[in-house]
Amino acid sequence: SNSICVLMSTYNGELYLRDQVNSIMNQLIGIKLTLVVRDDGSSDNTVSILQEMKDIYGDRIVISKGSNVGVISSFIKM
């Protein structure tokens, strides 16, 4: 079967994060999709929202937390 891995870096994105994750997870019906998210040291509720989303989507979401290194380095550290 076909599979896709989507990489996402987050930083203080609580306002739109639920909508963004739901949109990604629901776009590719019939294809195994894994969303790998690295939080770049958010100080808002981003990490707890990511955990809520993981509770909904299970092992289709992988969460990594780290210190703030900026968007480019955040993708490299995934």
Tab-separated table of C-alpha atoms in Angstrom:
chain	number	residue	atom	x	y	z
A	1	SER	CA	0.000	0.000	0.000
A	2	ASN	CA	1.042	3.601	-0.493
A	3	SER	CA	2.266	5.587	2.476
A	4	ILE	CA	3.265	9.181	3.099
A	5	CYS	CA	5.164	10.809	5.956
A	6	VAL	CA	4.463	14.499	6.560
A	7	LEU	CA	6.939	16.514	8.625
A	8	MET	CA	5.708	19.469	10.674
A	9	SER	CA	7.532	21.861	12.967
A	10	THR	CA	5.439	23.766	15.502
A	11	TYR	CA	6.109	26.820	17.615
A	12	ASN	CA	3.377	28.554	19.645
A	13	GLY	CA	0.773	27.484	17.115
A	14	GLU	CA	-2.148	26.717	19.409
A	15	LEU	CA	-4.624	28.960	17.602
A	16	TYR	CA	-4.824	26.985	14.342
A	17	LEU	CA	-3.112	23.713	15.241
A	18	ARG	CA	-6.217	21.515	15.590
A	19	ASP	CA	-7.550	22.647	12.212
A	20	GLN	CA	-4.156	22.190	10.581
A	21	VAL	CA	-3.636	18.656	11.909
A	22	ASN	CA	-7.207	17.599	11.088
A	23	SER	CA	-6.805	18.960	7.573
A	24	ILE	CA	-3.581	17.027	6.999
A	25	MET	CA	-4.908	13.806	8.479
A	26	ASN	CA	-8.155	13.903	6.483
A	27	GLN	CA	-6.820	14.840	3.042
A	28	LEU	CA	-5.378	11.514	2.024
A	29	ILE	CA	-8.114	8.942	2.477
A	30	GLY	CA	-6.947	5.465	1.519
A	31	ILE	CA	-3.251	6.235	1.930
A	32	LYS	CA	-1.324	5.412	5.094
A	33	LEU	CA	-0.221	8.774	6.421
A	34	THR	CA	2.116	9.410	9.341
A	35	LEU	CA	2.504	12.939	10.692
A	36	VAL	CA	5.837	13.547	12.434
A	37	VAL	CA	5.761	16.741	14.489
A	38	ARG	CA	8.664	18.388	16.276
A	39	ASP	CA	7.739	21.166	18.659
A	40	ASP	CA	10.390	23.863	18.689
A	41	GLY	CA	10.094	24.876	22.355
A	42	SER	CA	6.561	26.317	22.410
A	43	SER	CA	5.512	28.249	25.520
A	44	ASP	CA	1.751	28.057	24.800
A	45	ASN	CA	-0.550	24.999	24.714
A	46	THR	CA	0.852	23.620	21.450
A	47	VAL	CA	2.315	20.468	23.007
A	48	SER	CA	-0.857	19.589	24.930
A	49	ILE	CA	-2.934	20.124	21.775
A	50	LEU	CA	-0.562	17.837	19.867
A	51	GLN	CA	-1.098	15.207	22.557
A	52	GLU	CA	-4.889	15.608	22.213
A	53	MET	CA	-4.517	15.067	18.464
A	54	LYS	CA	-2.362	11.993	19.078
A	55	ASP	CA	-5.102	10.631	21.342
A	56	ILE	CA	-7.492	10.970	18.385
A	57	TYR	CA	-5.234	9.681	15.591
A	58	GLY	CA	-3.076	7.249	17.571
A	59	ASP	CA	0.224	6.074	16.162
A	60	ARG	CA	-0.396	8.016	12.957
A	61	ILE	CA	1.081	11.024	14.819
A	62	VAL	CA	4.606	11.016	16.235
A	63	ILE	CA	5.536	13.895	18.552
A	64	SER	CA	9.014	15.105	19.417
A	65	LYS	CA	9.713	18.007	21.775
A	66	GLY	CA	12.858	20.095	21.765
A	67	SER	CA	14.299	23.468	22.590
A	68	ASN	CA	13.886	26.424	20.268
A	69	VAL	CA	16.397	26.179	17.442
A	70	GLY	CA	14.443	27.895	14.656
A	71	VAL	CA	12.411	26.505	11.799
A	72	ILE	CA	15.221	25.197	9.574
A	73	SER	CA	17.144	23.487	12.358
A	74	SER	CA	13.897	22.135	13.777
A	75	PHE	CA	13.315	20.125	10.597
A	76	ILE	CA	16.911	18.893	10.640
A	77	LYS	CA	16.518	17.679	14.252
A	78	MET	CA	13.460	15.573	13.407
